[in-house]
CSV table of C-alpha atoms in Angstrom, one decimal:
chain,number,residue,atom,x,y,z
A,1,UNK,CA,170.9,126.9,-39.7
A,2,UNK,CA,167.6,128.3,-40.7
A,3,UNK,CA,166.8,132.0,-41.4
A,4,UNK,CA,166.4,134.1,-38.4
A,5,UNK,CA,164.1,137.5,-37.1
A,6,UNK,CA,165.8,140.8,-36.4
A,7,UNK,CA,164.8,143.5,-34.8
A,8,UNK,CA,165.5,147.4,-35.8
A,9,UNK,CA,165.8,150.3,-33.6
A,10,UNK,CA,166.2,153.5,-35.1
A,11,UNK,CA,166.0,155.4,-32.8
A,12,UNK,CA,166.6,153.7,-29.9
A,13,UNK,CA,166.0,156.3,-27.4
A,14,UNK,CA,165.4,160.1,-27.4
A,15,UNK,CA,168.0,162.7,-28.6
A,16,UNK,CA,168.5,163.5,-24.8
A,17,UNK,CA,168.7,159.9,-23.5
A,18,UNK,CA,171.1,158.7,-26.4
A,19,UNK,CA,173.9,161.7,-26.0
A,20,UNK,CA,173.4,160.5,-22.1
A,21,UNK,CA,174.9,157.4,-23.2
A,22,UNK,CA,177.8,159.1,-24.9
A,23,UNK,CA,178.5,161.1,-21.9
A,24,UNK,CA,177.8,157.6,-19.0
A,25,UNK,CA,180.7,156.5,-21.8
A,26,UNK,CA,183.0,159.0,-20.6
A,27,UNK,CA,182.2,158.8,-17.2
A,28,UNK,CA,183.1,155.2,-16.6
A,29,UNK,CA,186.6,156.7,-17.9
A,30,UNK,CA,188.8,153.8,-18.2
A,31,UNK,CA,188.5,150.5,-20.7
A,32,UNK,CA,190.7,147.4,-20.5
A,33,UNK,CA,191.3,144.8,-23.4
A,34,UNK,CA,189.2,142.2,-23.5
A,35,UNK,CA,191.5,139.5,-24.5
A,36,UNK,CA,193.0,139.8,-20.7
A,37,UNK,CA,189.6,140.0,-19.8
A,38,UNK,CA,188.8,136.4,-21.1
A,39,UNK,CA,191.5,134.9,-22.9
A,40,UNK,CA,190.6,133.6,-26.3
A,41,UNK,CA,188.1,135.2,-28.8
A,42,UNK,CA,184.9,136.8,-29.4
A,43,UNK,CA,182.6,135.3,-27.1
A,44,UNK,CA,180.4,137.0,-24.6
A,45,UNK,CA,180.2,137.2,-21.0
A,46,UNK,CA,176.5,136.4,-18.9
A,47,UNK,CA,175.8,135.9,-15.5
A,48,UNK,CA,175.2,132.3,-14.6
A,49,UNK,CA,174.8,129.8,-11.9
A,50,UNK,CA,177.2,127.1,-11.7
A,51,UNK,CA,177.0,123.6,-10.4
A,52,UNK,CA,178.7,122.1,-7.3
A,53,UNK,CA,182.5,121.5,-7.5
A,54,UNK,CA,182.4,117.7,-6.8
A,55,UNK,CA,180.5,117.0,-9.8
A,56,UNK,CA,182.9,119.4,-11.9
A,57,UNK,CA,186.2,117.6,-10.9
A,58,UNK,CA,184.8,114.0,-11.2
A,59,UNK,CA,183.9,115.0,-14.8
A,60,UNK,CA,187.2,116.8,-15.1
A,61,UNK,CA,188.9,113.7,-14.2
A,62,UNK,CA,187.2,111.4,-17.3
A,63,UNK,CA,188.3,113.8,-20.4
A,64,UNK,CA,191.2,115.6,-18.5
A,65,UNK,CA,193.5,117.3,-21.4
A,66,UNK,CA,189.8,118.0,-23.4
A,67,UNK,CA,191.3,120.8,-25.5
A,68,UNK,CA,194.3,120.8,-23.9
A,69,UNK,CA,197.1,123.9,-25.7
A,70,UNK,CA,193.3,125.3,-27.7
A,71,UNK,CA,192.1,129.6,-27.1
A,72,UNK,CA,188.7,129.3,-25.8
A,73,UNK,CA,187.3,130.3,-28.6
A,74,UNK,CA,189.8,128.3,-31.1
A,75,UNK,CA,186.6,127.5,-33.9
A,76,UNK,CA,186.8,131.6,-34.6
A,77,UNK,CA,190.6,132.6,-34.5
A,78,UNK,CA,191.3,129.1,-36.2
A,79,UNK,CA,188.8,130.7,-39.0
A,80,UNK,CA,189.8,133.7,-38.4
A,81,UNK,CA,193.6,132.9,-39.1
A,82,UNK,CA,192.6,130.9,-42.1
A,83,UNK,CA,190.7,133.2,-43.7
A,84,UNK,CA,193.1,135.9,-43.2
A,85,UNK,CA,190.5,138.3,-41.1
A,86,UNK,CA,187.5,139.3,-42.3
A,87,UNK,CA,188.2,139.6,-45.9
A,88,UNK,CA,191.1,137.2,-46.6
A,89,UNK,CA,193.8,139.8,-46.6
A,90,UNK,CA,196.1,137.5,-45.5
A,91,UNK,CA,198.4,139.4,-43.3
A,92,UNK,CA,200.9,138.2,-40.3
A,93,UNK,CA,199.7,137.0,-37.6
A,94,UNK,CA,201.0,139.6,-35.8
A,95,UNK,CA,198.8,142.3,-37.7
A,96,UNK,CA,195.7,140.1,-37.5
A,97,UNK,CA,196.0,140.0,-33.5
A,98,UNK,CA,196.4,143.4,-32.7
A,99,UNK,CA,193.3,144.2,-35.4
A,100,UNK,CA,190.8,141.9,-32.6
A,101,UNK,CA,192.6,143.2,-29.4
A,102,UNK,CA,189.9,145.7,-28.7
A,103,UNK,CA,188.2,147.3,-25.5
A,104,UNK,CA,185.7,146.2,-22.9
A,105,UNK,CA,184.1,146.7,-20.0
A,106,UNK,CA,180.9,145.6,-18.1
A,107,UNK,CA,178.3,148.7,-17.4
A,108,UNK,CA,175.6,146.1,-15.9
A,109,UNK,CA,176.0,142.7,-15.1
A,110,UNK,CA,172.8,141.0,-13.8
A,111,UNK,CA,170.4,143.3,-11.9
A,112,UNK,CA,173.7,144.6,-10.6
A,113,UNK,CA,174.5,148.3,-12.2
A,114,UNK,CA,178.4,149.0,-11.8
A,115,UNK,CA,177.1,153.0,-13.4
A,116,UNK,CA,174.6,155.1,-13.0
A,117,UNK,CA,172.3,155.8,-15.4
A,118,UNK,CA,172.6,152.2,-17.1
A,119,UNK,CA,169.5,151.3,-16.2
A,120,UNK,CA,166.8,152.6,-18.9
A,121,UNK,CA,169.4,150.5,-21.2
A,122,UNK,CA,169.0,147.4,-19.0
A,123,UNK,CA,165.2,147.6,-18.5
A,124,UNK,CA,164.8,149.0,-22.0
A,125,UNK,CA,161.1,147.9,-22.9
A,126,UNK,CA,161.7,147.6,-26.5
A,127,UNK,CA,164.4,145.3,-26.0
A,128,UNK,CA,162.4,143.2,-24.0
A,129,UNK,CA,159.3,143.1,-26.2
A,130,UNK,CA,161.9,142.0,-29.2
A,131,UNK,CA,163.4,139.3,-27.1
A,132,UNK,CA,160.0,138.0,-26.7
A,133,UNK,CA,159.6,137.9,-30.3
A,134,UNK,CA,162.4,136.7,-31.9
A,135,UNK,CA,162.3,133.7,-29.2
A,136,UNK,CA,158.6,133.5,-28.5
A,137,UNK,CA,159.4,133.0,-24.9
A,138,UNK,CA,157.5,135.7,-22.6
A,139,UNK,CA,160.0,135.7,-19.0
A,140,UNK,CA,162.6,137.9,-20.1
A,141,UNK,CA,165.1,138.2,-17.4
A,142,UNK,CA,168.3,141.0,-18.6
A,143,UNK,CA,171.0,139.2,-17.8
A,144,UNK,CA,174.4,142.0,-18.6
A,145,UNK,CA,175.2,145.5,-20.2
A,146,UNK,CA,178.7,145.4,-21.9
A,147,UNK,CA,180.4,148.5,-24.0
A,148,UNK,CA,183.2,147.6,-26.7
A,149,UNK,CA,185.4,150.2,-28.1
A,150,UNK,CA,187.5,149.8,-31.1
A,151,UNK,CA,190.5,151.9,-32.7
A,152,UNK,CA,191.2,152.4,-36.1
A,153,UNK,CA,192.0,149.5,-38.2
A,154,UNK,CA,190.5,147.3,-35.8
A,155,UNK,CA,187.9,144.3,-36.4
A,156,UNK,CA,186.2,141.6,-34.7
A,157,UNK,CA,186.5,138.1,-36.5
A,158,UNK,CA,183.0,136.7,-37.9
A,159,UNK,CA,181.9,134.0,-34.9
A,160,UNK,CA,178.2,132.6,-33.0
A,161,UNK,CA,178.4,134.1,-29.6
A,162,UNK,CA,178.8,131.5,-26.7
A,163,UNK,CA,175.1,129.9,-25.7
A,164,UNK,CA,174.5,128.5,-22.4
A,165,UNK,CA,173.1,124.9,-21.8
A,166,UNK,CA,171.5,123.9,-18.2
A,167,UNK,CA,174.3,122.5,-16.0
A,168,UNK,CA,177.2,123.4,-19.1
A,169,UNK,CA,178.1,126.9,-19.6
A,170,UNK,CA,181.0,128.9,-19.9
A,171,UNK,CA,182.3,129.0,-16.5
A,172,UNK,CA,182.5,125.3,-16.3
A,173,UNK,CA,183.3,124.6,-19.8
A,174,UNK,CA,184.8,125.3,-22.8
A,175,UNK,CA,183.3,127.7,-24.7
A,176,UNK,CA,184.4,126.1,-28.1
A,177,UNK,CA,182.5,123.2,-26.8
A,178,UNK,CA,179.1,125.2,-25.9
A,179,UNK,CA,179.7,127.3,-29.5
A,180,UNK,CA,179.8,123.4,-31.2
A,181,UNK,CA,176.8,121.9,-29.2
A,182,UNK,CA,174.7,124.8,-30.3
A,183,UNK,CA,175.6,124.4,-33.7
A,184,UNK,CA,175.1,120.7,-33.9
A,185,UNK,CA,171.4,120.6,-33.1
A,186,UNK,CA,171.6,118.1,-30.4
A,187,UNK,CA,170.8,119.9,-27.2
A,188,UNK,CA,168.3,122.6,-27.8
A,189,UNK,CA,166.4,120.7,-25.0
A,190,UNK,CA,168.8,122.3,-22.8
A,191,UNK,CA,170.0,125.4,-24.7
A,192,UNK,CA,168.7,128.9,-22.7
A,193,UNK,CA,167.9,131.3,-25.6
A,194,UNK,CA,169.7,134.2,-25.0
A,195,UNK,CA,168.4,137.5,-27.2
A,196,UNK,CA,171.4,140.2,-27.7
A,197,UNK,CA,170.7,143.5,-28.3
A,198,UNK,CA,173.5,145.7,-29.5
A,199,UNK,CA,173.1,149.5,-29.8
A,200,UNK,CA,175.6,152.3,-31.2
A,201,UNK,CA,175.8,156.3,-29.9
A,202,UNK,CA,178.0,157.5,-32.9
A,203,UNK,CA,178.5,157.6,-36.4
A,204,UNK,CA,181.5,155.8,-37.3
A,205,UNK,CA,183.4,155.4,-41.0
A,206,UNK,CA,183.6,151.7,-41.1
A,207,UNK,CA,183.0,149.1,-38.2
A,208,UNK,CA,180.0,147.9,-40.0
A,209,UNK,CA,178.0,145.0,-37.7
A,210,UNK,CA,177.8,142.2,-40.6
A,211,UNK,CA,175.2,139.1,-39.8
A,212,UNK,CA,174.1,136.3,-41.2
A,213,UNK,CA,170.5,136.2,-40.6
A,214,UNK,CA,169.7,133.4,-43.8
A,215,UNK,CA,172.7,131.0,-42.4
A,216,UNK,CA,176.1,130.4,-42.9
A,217,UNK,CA,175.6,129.9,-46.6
A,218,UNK,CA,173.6,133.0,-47.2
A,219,UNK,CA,174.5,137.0,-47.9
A,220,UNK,CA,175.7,138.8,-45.7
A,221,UNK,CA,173.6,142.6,-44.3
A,222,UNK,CA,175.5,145.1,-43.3
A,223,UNK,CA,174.3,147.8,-40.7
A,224,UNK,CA,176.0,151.3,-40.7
A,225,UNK,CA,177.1,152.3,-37.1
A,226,UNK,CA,174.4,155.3,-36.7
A,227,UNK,CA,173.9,157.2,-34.2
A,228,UNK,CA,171.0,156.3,-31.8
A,229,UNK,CA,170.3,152.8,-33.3
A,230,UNK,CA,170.2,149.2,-32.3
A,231,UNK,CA,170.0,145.6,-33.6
A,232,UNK,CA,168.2,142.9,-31.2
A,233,UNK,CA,169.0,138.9,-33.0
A,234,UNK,CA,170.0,135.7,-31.4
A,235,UNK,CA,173.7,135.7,-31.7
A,236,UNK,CA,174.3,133.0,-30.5
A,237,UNK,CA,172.9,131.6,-33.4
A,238,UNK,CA,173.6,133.9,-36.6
A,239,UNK,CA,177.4,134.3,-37.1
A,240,UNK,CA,178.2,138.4,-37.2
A,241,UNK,CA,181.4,140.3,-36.9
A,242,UNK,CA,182.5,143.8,-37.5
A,243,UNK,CA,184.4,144.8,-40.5
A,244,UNK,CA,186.9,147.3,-40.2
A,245,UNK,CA,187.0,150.4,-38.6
A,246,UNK,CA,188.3,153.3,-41.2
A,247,UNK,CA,191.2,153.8,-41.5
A,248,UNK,CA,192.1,150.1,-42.2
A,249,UNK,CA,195.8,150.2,-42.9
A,250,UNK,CA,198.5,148.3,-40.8
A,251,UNK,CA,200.3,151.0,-40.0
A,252,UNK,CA,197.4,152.6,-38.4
A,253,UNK,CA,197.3,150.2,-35.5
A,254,UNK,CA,199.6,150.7,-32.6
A,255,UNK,CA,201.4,147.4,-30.9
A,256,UNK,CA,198.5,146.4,-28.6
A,257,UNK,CA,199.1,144.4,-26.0
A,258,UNK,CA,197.4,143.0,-23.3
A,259,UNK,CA,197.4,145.1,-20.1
A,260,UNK,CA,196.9,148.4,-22.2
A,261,UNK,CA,194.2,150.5,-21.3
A,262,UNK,CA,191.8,152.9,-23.5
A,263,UNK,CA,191.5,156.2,-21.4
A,264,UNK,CA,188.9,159.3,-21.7
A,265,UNK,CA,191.3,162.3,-21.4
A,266,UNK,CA,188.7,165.0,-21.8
A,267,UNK,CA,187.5,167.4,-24.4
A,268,UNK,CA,186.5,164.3,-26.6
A,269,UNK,CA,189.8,162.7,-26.5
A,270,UNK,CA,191.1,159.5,-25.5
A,271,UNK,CA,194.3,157.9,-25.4
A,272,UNK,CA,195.6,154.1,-25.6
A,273,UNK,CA,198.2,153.8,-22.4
A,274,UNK,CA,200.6,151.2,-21.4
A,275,UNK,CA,200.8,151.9,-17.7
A,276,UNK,CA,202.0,155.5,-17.9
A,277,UNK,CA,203.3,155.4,-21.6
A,278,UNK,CA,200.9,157.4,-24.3
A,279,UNK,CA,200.8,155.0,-27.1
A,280,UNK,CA,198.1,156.5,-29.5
A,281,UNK,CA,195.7,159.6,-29.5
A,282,UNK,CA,192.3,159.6,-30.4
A,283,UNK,CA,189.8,162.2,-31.2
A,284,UNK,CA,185.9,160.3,-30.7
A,285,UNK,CA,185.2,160.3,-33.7
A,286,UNK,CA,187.5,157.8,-35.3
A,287,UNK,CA,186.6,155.5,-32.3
A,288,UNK,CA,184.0,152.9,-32.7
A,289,UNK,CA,181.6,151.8,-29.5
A,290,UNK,CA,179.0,150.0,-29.3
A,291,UNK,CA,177.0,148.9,-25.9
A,292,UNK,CA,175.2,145.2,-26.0
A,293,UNK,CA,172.3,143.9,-23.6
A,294,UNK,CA,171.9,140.4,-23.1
A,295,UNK,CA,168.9,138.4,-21.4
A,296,UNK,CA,167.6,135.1,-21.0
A,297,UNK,CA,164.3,133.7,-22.6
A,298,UNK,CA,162.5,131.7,-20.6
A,299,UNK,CA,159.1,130.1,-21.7
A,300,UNK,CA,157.7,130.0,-18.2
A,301,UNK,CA,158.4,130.4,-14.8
A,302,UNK,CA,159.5,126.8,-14.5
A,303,UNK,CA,162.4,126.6,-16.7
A,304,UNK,CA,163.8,129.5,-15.1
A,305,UNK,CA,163.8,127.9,-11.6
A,306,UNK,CA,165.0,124.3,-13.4
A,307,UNK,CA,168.2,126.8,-14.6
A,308,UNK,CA,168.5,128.3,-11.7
A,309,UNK,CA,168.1,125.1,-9.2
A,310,UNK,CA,169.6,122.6,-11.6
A,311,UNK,CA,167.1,120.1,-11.4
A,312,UNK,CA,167.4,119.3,-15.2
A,313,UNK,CA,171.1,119.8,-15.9
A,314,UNK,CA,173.5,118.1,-18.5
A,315,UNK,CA,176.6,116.8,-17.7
A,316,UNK,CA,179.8,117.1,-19.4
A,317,UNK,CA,179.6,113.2,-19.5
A,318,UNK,CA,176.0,113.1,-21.4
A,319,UNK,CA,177.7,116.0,-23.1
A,320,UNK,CA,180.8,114.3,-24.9
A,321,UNK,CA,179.0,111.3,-24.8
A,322,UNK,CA,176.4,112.4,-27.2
A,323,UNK,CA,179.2,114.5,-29.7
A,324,UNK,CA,181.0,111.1,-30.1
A,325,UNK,CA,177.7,108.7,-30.7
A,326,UNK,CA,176.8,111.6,-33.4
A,327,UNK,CA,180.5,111.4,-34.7
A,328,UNK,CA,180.4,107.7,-35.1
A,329,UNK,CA,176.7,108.1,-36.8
A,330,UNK,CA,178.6,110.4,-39.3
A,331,UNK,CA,181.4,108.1,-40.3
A,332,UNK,CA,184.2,110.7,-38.4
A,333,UNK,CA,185.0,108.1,-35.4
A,334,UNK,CA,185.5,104.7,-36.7
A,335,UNK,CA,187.4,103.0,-33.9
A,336,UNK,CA,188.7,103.7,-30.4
A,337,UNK,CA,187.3,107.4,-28.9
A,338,UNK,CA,190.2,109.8,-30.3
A,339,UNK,CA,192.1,111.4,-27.1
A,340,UNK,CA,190.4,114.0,-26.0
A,341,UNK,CA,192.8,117.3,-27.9
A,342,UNK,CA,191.9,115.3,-31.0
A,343,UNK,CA,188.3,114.9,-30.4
A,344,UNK,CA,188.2,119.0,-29.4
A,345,UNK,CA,189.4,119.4,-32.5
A,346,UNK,CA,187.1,117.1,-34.4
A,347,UNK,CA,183.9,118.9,-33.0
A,348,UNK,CA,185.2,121.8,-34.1
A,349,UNK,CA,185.6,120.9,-37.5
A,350,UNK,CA,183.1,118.9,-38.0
A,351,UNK,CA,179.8,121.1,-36.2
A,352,UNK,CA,181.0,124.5,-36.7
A,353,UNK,CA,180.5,125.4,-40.4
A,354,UNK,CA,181.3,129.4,-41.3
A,355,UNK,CA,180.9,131.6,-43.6
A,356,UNK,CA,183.0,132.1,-46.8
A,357,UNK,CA,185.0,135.6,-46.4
A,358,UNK,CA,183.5,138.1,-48.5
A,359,UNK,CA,186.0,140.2,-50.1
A,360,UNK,CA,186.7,143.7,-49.7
């Protein structure tokens, strides 16, 4: 992938409006795990319209088992896991799982705000004026406000956030598949750029947000979470992660499991519970959150009402059909069409290309 624009905030907003943020933090109160959320990996939710369900199960019906027994986001844990997280420690499984089982919820999803006081984060101007930027598309439309919160020890595995393509997205489709489309080049006709902001409200030891902006094969920068600053990029395009909150030891990471809930207890506190169980303590400051904004690009009115109306969709068909012709082109499929687990996990390999891990 080619090198891609960035845009820093620092500050973001005022002294008064950031510690707001902090506080609309606390009010929301509660946090679940994201992996019961959306079972899988690191991709990102949007709001999306979705086509009718007759055309879904005839597709359904021609590559039935596509991916069958695969996370939805098997290209990242599969690196992940092979890499041994994000600097090739090599630990258990079991240690690697409960470093990426962290916290979200949604603060905004659509025009729709589930808090108050969301909204100069969702309408945020500057935002806006970078999405144009980056994308050079002027019909911005903010599409969802999300806030992730992450314990000691914890990480989130280097990955491209899931794009959306007219008539395949991630409510339809694998997001594997949408994560490999993007990266092979072949549908950018039909790709909706999607600009991410992501902004922090705290100083945290660790947790560093590490992109590739130059490309997979290029170094990666490093941003300091600080408080009452921001990053706007196309994640969907440049692989990032987050590298370990401090203190990064094993033994600093309670058994997570889905189902567990991260709770504000007061007084700048807040605990992990299972149900009614206390399973770790926090003070704020060892916590790491960050809140992202999403939004569509659009280049005119038009292609928003084509995505919204479906007039110029893909179909999973076209879709698959287009991955194997490219396969064949490459020398991967020589014969018969593998069945369709194989060929899930031929696209994977052979589109999505990540970084080496850097080591610590």
């Amino acid at each position: 992938m080619t090198k891609h624009e960035y845009v820093l905030f620092d500050p973001l907003f005022s002294d008064a409006d950031a510690e707001g943020m902090v506080r609309l933090c606390e009010r929301f109160g509660s946090y679940g795990m994201y992996s019961a959320e959306n079972e899988g990996g690191p991709a990102e939710a949007a709001a999306l319209p979705t086509a009718g369900a007759g055309a879904r199960a005839r597709e359904s019906d021609r590559w039935r088992g596509l991916g069958e027994g695969l996370t939805q986001r098997h290209d990242a844990v599969l690196n992940y896991l092979k890499a041994g997280g994000m600097h090739g420690a090599g630990e258990p499984v079991s240690v690697l799982a409960a470093r990426t089982n962290y916290f979200r919820e949604e603060y905004a999803y659509g025009t729709r705000t589930l808090i108050d006081g969301i909204e100069p984060f969702l309408f945020h101007e500057g935002f806006v004026e970078a999405a144009r930027r980056i994308h050079g598309r002027p019909v911005i439309e903010p599409a969802i406000v999300f806030a992730n919160l992450m314990v000691p020890g914890q990480e989130l595995a280097l990955h491209t956030d899931v794009p959306e393509f007219r008539g395949v997205n991630r409510k339809l489709h694998p997001q594997w598949l949408l994560v490999a489309m993007r990266h092979s080049g072949l549908f950018e006709d039909w790709r909706m750029p999607i600009a991410t902001g992501v902004a922090w409200f705290h100083d945290c030891d660790g947790g560093e947000f590490a992109f590739y902006p130059d490309g997979a094969d290029g170094p990666p920068v490093y941003h300091k979470v600080a408080y009452n600053t921001a990053l706007l990029v196309d994640t969907d395009s440049v692989f990032h992660g987050v590298d370990r909150v401090a203190p990064g030891d094993a033994t600093d990471i309670p058994a997570l499991k889905p189902g567990m809930q991260l709770a504000f207890d007061g007084d700048g506190r807040w605990s992990v519970r299972d149900g009614d169980d206390l399973v770790a303590s926090y003070p704020w400051e060892e916590l790491r959150f960050s809140i992202s904004w999403k939004a569509y690009c659009f280049a005119d009115e038009a292609e928003r009402d084509a995505w919204r109306t479906h007039t110029d969709d893909l179909s999973l068909d076209a879709t698959l059909a287009t991955l194997v012709e490219d396969l064949r082109a490459r020398g991967r499929i020589t014969g018969d069409t593998p069945p369709p687990r194989e060929l899930a996990l031929m696209i994977i390999d052979e589109y999505i290309r990540f970084p080496p891990p850097v080591a610590a």
